[in-house]
Coordinates of C-alpha atoms and ligand atoms in Angstrom, one line a residue:
X1477 CA -52.4 3.2 15.8
X1478 CA -52.3 6.5 14.0
X1479 CA -51.2 8.3 17.2
X1480 CA -48.5 5.8 18.0
X1481 CA -47.3 6.1 14.4
X1482 CA -47.1 9.9 14.7
X1483 CA -45.2 9.7 18.1
X1484 CA -42.8 7.3 16.5
X1485 CA -42.0 9.6 13.7
X1486 CA -41.5 12.5 16.1
X1487 CA -39.1 10.3 18.2
X1488 CA -37.2 9.4 15.1
X1489 CA -36.7 12.9 13.9
X1490 CA -35.5 13.9 17.4
X1491 CA -32.9 11.1 17.1
X1492 CA -32.0 12.3 13.7
X1493 CA -31.7 15.8 14.9
X1494 CA -29.4 14.7 17.8
X1495 CA -27.3 12.6 15.4
X1496 CA -27.0 15.6 13.0
X1497 CA -26.0 17.9 15.9
X1498 CA -23.3 15.6 17.0
X1499 CA -22.0 15.1 13.5
X1500 CA -21.7 18.8 13.1
X1501 CA -20.1 19.3 16.5
X1502 CA -17.5 16.6 15.5
X1503 CA -16.9 18.2 12.1
X1504 CA -16.3 21.6 13.7
X1505 CA -14.0 20.2 16.3
X1506 CA -12.1 18.2 13.7
X1507 CA -11.8 21.3 11.5
X1508 CA -10.3 23.4 14.3
X1509 CA -6.5 23.9 14.1
X1510 CA -6.2 22.9 17.8
X1511 CA -7.3 19.3 17.0
X1512 CA -3.8 18.1 16.4
X1513 CA -2.8 18.4 20.0
X1514 CA -5.8 16.2 21.0
X1515 CA -4.8 13.3 18.8
X1516 CA -2.6 10.5 20.1
X1517 CA -1.7 7.0 19.1
X1518 CA -2.3 3.7 21.0
X1519 CA -0.4 0.6 20.0
X1520 CA -1.8 -2.9 19.5
X1521 CA 0.8 -5.7 19.5
X1522 CA 1.0 -8.3 16.7
X1523 CA 2.4 -11.8 17.0
X1524 CA 3.8 -14.5 14.7
X1525 CA 1.9 -17.7 14.6
X1526 CA 4.5 -19.3 16.9
X1527 CA 3.7 -16.6 19.5
X1528 CA 6.7 -14.3 19.2
X1529 CA 6.1 -10.6 19.4
X1530 CA 6.2 -9.1 15.9
X1531 CA 5.5 -5.4 15.9
X1532 CA 2.4 -3.3 16.4
X1533 CA -0.4 -1.4 14.7
X1534 CA -0.8 2.3 15.6
X1535 CA -4.4 3.3 16.2
X1536 CA -5.7 6.8 16.5
X1537 CA -7.4 8.2 19.6
X1538 CA -9.0 11.6 20.0
X1539 CA -10.0 13.4 23.1
X1540 CA -11.8 16.6 22.5
X1541 CA -11.8 19.1 25.4
X1542 CA -15.6 19.6 25.0
X1543 CA -16.9 16.4 23.5
X1544 CA -14.7 14.0 25.4
X1545 CA -13.2 10.8 24.0
X1546 CA -14.5 9.9 20.6
X1547 CA -13.7 6.6 18.9
X1548 CA -12.2 6.3 15.4
X1549 CA -15.2 4.3 14.3
X1550 CA -17.2 7.4 14.8
X1551 CA -14.9 10.2 13.7
X1552 CA -12.9 8.6 10.9
X1553 CA -16.0 8.2 8.6
X1554 CA -16.9 11.9 9.3
X1555 CA -13.3 13.0 8.6
X1556 CA -13.4 11.1 5.3
X1557 CA -16.7 12.6 4.2
X1558 CA -15.5 16.1 5.0
X1559 CA -12.0 15.7 3.6
X1560 CA -10.5 16.4 7.0
X1561 CA -8.9 13.0 7.1
X1562 CA -5.9 14.2 5.0
X1563 CA -4.8 16.5 7.8
X1564 CA -5.4 13.8 10.4
X1565 CA -3.5 11.2 8.5
X1566 CA -0.7 13.7 8.0
X1567 CA -0.5 14.1 11.8
X1568 CA -0.5 10.4 12.3
X1569 CA 2.5 10.1 10.0
X1570 CA 4.4 12.6 12.1
X1571 CA 3.5 11.0 15.4
X1572 CA 4.3 7.5 14.1
X1573 CA 7.6 8.4 12.7
X1574 CA 8.6 10.2 15.9
X1575 CA 7.6 7.2 18.0
X1576 CA 9.4 4.8 15.8
X1577 CA 12.5 7.0 16.0
X1578 CA 12.4 7.0 19.8
X1579 CA 12.0 3.2 19.9
X1580 CA 14.6 2.6 17.1
X1581 CA 17.2 4.6 19.2
X1582 CA 16.4 2.2 22.0
X1583 CA 17.3 -0.7 19.8
X1584 CA 13.7 -1.7 18.8
X1585 CA 13.9 -3.4 15.4
X1586 CA 10.2 -4.4 14.9
X1587 CA 7.7 -3.0 12.5
X1588 CA 5.0 -0.4 13.2
X1589 CA 1.9 -0.3 11.0
X1590 CA -0.1 2.9 10.5
X1591 CA -3.5 3.4 8.8
X1592 CA -4.1 5.8 5.9
X1593 CA -7.3 6.4 4.1
X1594 CA -7.6 6.0 0.3
X1595 CA -8.0 9.9 0.2
X1596 CA -4.6 10.2 1.8
X1597 CA -3.0 7.9 -0.7
X1598 CA -4.7 10.0 -3.4
X1599 CA -2.8 13.1 -2.2
X1600 CA 0.3 14.1 -4.2
X1601 CA 3.3 14.3 -1.9
X1602 CA 2.0 11.9 0.7
X1603 CA 4.8 9.3 0.1
X1604 CA 7.6 11.8 -0.1
X1605 CA 6.5 13.5 3.1
X1606 CA 6.2 10.2 4.9
X1607 CA 9.7 9.2 3.8
X1608 CA 11.0 12.6 4.9
X1609 CA 9.6 12.1 8.4
X1610 CA 11.3 8.7 8.6
X1611 CA 14.6 10.2 7.4
X1612 CA 14.3 13.1 9.9
X1613 CA 13.9 10.5 12.6
X1614 CA 16.6 8.2 11.2
X1615 CA 14.1 5.4 10.9
X1616 CA 14.7 2.5 8.5
X1617 CA 11.8 2.5 6.1
X1618 CA 11.5 -1.3 6.4
X1619 CA 10.2 -0.7 9.9
X1620 CA 7.1 1.1 8.7
X1621 CA 4.0 -0.5 7.1
X1622 CA 1.1 1.6 5.8
X1623 CA -2.3 0.0 5.9
X1624 CA -4.6 1.1 3.1
X1625 CA -8.1 1.2 4.5
X1626 CA -11.0 0.8 2.2
X1627 CA -13.6 2.7 4.2
X1628 CA -13.6 5.4 1.6
X1629 CA -15.2 5.1 -1.7
X1630 CA -12.4 7.0 -3.4
X1631 CA -10.9 4.8 -6.1
X1632 CA -7.2 4.5 -6.5
X1633 CA -5.9 7.1 -8.9
X1634 CA -2.5 7.4 -10.7
X1635 CA -1.4 9.6 -7.8
X1636 CA -2.1 6.8 -5.4
X1637 CA -0.2 4.4 -7.6
X1638 CA 2.7 6.8 -7.5
X1639 CA 2.6 7.1 -3.7
X1640 CA 2.4 3.3 -3.3
X1641 CA 5.3 2.7 -5.8
X1642 CA 7.4 5.4 -4.0
X1643 CA 6.8 3.9 -0.6
X1644 CA 7.5 0.4 -1.9
X1645 CA 10.7 1.4 -3.6
X1646 CA 12.0 2.9 -0.3
X1647 CA 11.1 -0.4 1.5
X1648 CA 7.9 0.6 3.3
X1649 CA 5.4 -2.2 3.6
X1650 CA 1.9 -1.8 2.1
X1651 CA -0.9 -3.8 3.7
X1652 CA -4.5 -4.0 2.4
X1653 CA -6.7 -3.6 5.4
X1654 CA -10.0 -5.4 6.0
X1655 CA -9.3 -7.6 3.0
X1656 CA -12.5 -9.0 1.4
X1657 CA -14.9 -6.4 2.9
X1658 CA -14.1 -3.5 0.6
X1659 CA -15.1 -2.6 -2.9
X1660 CA -12.1 -3.5 -4.9
X1661 CA -9.9 -5.9 -3.0
X1662 CA -9.0 -8.2 -5.8
X1663 CA -8.5 -5.4 -8.3
X1664 CA -6.3 -3.6 -5.7
X1665 CA -4.1 -6.8 -5.5
X1666 CA -3.9 -6.8 -9.2
X1667 CA -3.0 -3.2 -9.4
X1668 CA -0.8 -2.3 -6.5
X1669 CA 2.3 -3.9 -5.1
X1670 CA 1.1 -4.8 -1.7
X1671 CA 3.3 -6.7 0.7
X1672 CA 0.5 -8.1 2.9
X1673 CA -3.2 -8.4 3.5
X1674 CA -5.2 -8.2 6.7
X1675 CA -8.1 -10.5 7.3
X1676 CA -11.0 -8.4 8.6
X1677 CA -12.1 -9.3 12.1
X1678 CA -15.6 -9.9 10.9
X1679 CA -14.3 -13.1 9.1
X1680 CA -12.4 -14.1 12.2
X1681 CA -15.5 -13.7 14.4
X1682 CA -17.4 -15.7 11.8
X1683 CA -15.3 -18.7 12.7
X1684 CA -17.4 -19.2 15.8
X1685 CA -20.8 -17.6 15.4
X1686 CA -23.6 -19.9 14.5
X1687 CA -25.8 -17.2 12.9
X1688 CA -23.4 -16.3 10.3
X1689 CA -22.3 -18.4 7.4
X1690 CA -19.1 -20.3 8.3
X1691 CA -16.1 -18.1 7.3
X1692 CA -13.6 -21.0 7.2
X1693 CA -13.7 -21.5 3.4
X1694 CA -13.5 -17.7 2.9
X1695 CA -10.4 -17.4 5.1
X1696 CA -8.8 -20.4 3.4
X1697 CA -9.5 -18.8 0.0
X1698 CA -7.9 -15.6 1.2
X1699 CA -4.8 -17.5 2.5
X1700 CA -4.6 -19.3 -0.9
X1701 CA -4.7 -16.0 -2.8
X1702 CA -2.0 -14.5 -0.5
X1703 CA 0.2 -17.6 -0.9
X1704 CA -0.1 -17.5 -4.7
X1705 CA 0.9 -13.9 -4.7
X1706 CA 3.6 -14.2 -2.1
X1707 CA 1.8 -11.9 0.4
X1708 CA 2.0 -12.2 4.2
X1709 CA -1.3 -12.4 6.0
X1710 CA -2.3 -10.9 9.4
X1711 CA -5.6 -11.9 11.0
X1712 CA -7.1 -9.3 13.2
X1713 CA -9.8 -9.5 15.9
X1714 CA -8.5 -12.8 17.3
X1715 CA -10.4 -13.1 20.6
X1716 CA -10.5 -16.8 21.4
X1717 CA -8.0 -19.6 21.7
X1718 CA -9.9 -21.7 19.1
X1719 CA -9.5 -18.9 16.6
X1720 CA -5.8 -18.6 17.3
X1721 CA -5.2 -22.3 16.9
X1722 CA -7.2 -22.6 13.7
X1723 CA -5.6 -19.5 12.1
X1724 CA -2.1 -20.5 12.9
X1725 CA -2.7 -24.1 11.7
X1726 CA -4.0 -22.7 8.4
X1727 CA -0.9 -20.8 7.9
X1728 CA -1.7 -17.2 8.9
X1729 CA 1.6 -15.4 9.4
X1730 CA 0.6 -12.9 12.0
X1731 CA -2.2 -12.6 14.6
X1732 CA -3.6 -9.5 16.3
X1733 CA -6.5 -9.3 18.7
X1734 CA -7.8 -8.9 22.2
X1735 CA -6.8 -12.5 23.1
X1736 CA -3.1 -11.6 22.5
X1737 CA -3.1 -7.9 23.4
X1738 CA -5.3 -4.9 23.5
X1739 CA -4.4 -1.5 22.0
X1740 CA -2.2 0.1 24.7
X1741 CA -1.2 3.7 25.6
X1742 CA 2.4 4.4 24.8
X1743 CA 3.7 3.9 28.4
X1744 CA 2.1 0.5 28.9
X1745 CA 3.2 -0.6 25.4
X1746 CA 6.8 0.4 26.0
X1747 CA 6.8 -1.4 29.4
X1748 CA 5.6 -4.6 27.8
X1749 CA 7.3 -4.5 24.3
X1750 CA 10.0 -2.0 24.0
X1751 CA 12.0 -2.1 27.2
X1752 CA 13.2 -5.6 27.8
X1753 CA 11.5 -6.8 31.0
X1754 CA 14.7 -8.5 32.2
X1755 CA 16.9 -5.5 31.8
Ligands
C2E2901 P1 -8.8 -1.2 11.7 O1 -7.7 -0.6 11.0 O2 -9.5 -2.4 11.1 O3 -8.3 -1.4 13.2 C1 -8.7 -2.6 13.9 C2 -9.7 -2.2 14.9 O4 -10.1 -3.4 15.6 C3 -9.3 -1.2 16.0 O5 -10.4 -0.4 16.3 C4 -8.9 -2.2 17.2 O6 -8.9 -1.5 18.4 C5 -10.0 -3.2 17.0 N1 -9.6 -4.5 17.6 C6 -8.4 -5.1 17.7 N2 -8.4 -6.3 18.2 C7 -9.8 -6.6 18.4 C8 -10.5 -7.7 18.9 O7 -9.9 -8.8 19.3 N3 -11.8 -7.6 19.0 C9 -12.5 -6.5 18.6 N4 -13.8 -6.5 18.7 N5 -11.9 -5.4 18.1 C10 -10.5 -5.4 18.0 P2 -10.3 1.1 16.5 O8 -9.0 1.5 17.2 O9 -11.6 1.6 17.1 O10 -10.2 1.7 15.0 C11 -11.3 1.5 14.2 C12 -10.9 1.9 12.7 O11 -10.6 3.3 12.6 C13 -9.7 1.2 12.2 O12 -10.0 -0.1 11.9 C14 -9.3 2.1 11.1 O13 -10.0 1.7 9.9 C15 -9.7 3.4 11.6 N6 -8.4 4.1 12.1 C16 -7.8 4.0 13.3 N7 -6.7 4.8 13.4 C17 -6.6 5.4 12.1 C18 -5.7 6.3 11.6 O14 -4.7 6.7 12.2 N8 -6.0 6.7 10.3 C19 -7.0 6.3 9.6 N9 -7.2 6.7 8.3 N10 -7.9 5.4 10.1 C20 -7.7 4.9 11.3
CA2902 CA1 -5.8 -1.2 10.2
CA2903 CA1 -8.6 -3.9 9.8
CA2904 CA1 -11.7 -1.7 9.9

C-alpha cells in the first residue's frame, strides 16, 4: 500500500509538472506581440423566442503556430490571471467593430455581442476606445452589446462604472454574462445599468439532468428579477427541443445554443445570416 501511495504521488506531480509547463507555454505565447495575428472571432447566432434570427455573440478563437488550437476556456483564465486579457480584449474590440462595419455596409441591422473581462471594464479608456472603433467603422452603437463576464475576481471599480455609463449613454448594450453563477450578480444589477442578463448554460442544462437539483425555480426567479428591472434575458446552452419550448414559454426573450446554431467561422456565418439566401 505504501508503494502504491508513493507511485501515485509521483504520477500526480508529473501531471502537475505537465500542467505547469503548459501554463507557462500558454502564458509566453499570449505575451508575444505576434499573438494578435493568431486571434480570430467565431459567431454564434441568437434567436428570439418566436424563432427569428436576432444577432450573434462573437467568441474568441486562438491558434498558436506551436501549440495549435487552444480553447478560450483554457486560455482566458490564464490571460486573466496574468493581466494579458486587457490586450486580448482590446484586440477583440477592434475585430468586432471591423466585422460589424463590414456587415452594416451590407445592410445588416442586427446586434453583435462581445465578451469583456471585468479587468477590461476596470481599465480607464476602454469605453472611449470602443466607441472610437465603432465611429471609425461607422457602426451604430446600438448594434453592439458588451457582455461582462464574471470569471475574474476583480470587483467593479469607479473606473468600471464610468466605462459602463459611457457605453450606455452612447447606446451600447450591457449584458451580465453567466448570471447567477458569479460572485456579485445581484449587486451588479443594483449598481450598473445593464440592459440584459444571460442565463448560464449550467442552469439550462439543469432543466433535464436528474442528478442536479431542478433549475426551473431558479430560472423562473431570474426571469422574475429581469422583468421587475425591465431587462431582456438570453438563455445560453440551449441543446434540446424541450429546453427551447420551456424557456420560450416562460418568457425568455432570446435563445442561444447548439440546438439553434453552433459558433461559426465568419464565412459560414455570413452565408447563413448576413447574405440573404434568396438574393
Ligand atoms: P461564454 O461567454 O459563457 O460563452 C458561451 C460558451 O458556451 C462558448 O464557449 C460557446 O461556444 C458555448 N456554447 C454555446 N452554445 C452551447 C451549447 O448549446 N452547449 C454547450 N455545451 N456549449 C455551448 P467558448 O467559445 O469555448 O467560450 C468559453 C468562454 O470564454 C466564454 O463563455 C467567455 O467567458 C470566454 N470568452 C470567449 N471569447 C471571449 C472574449 O473575446 N473575451 C473574453 N474576455 N472572454 C471570452
Ligand atoms: Ca458571453
Ligand atoms: Ca455565458
Ligand atoms: Ca461562461
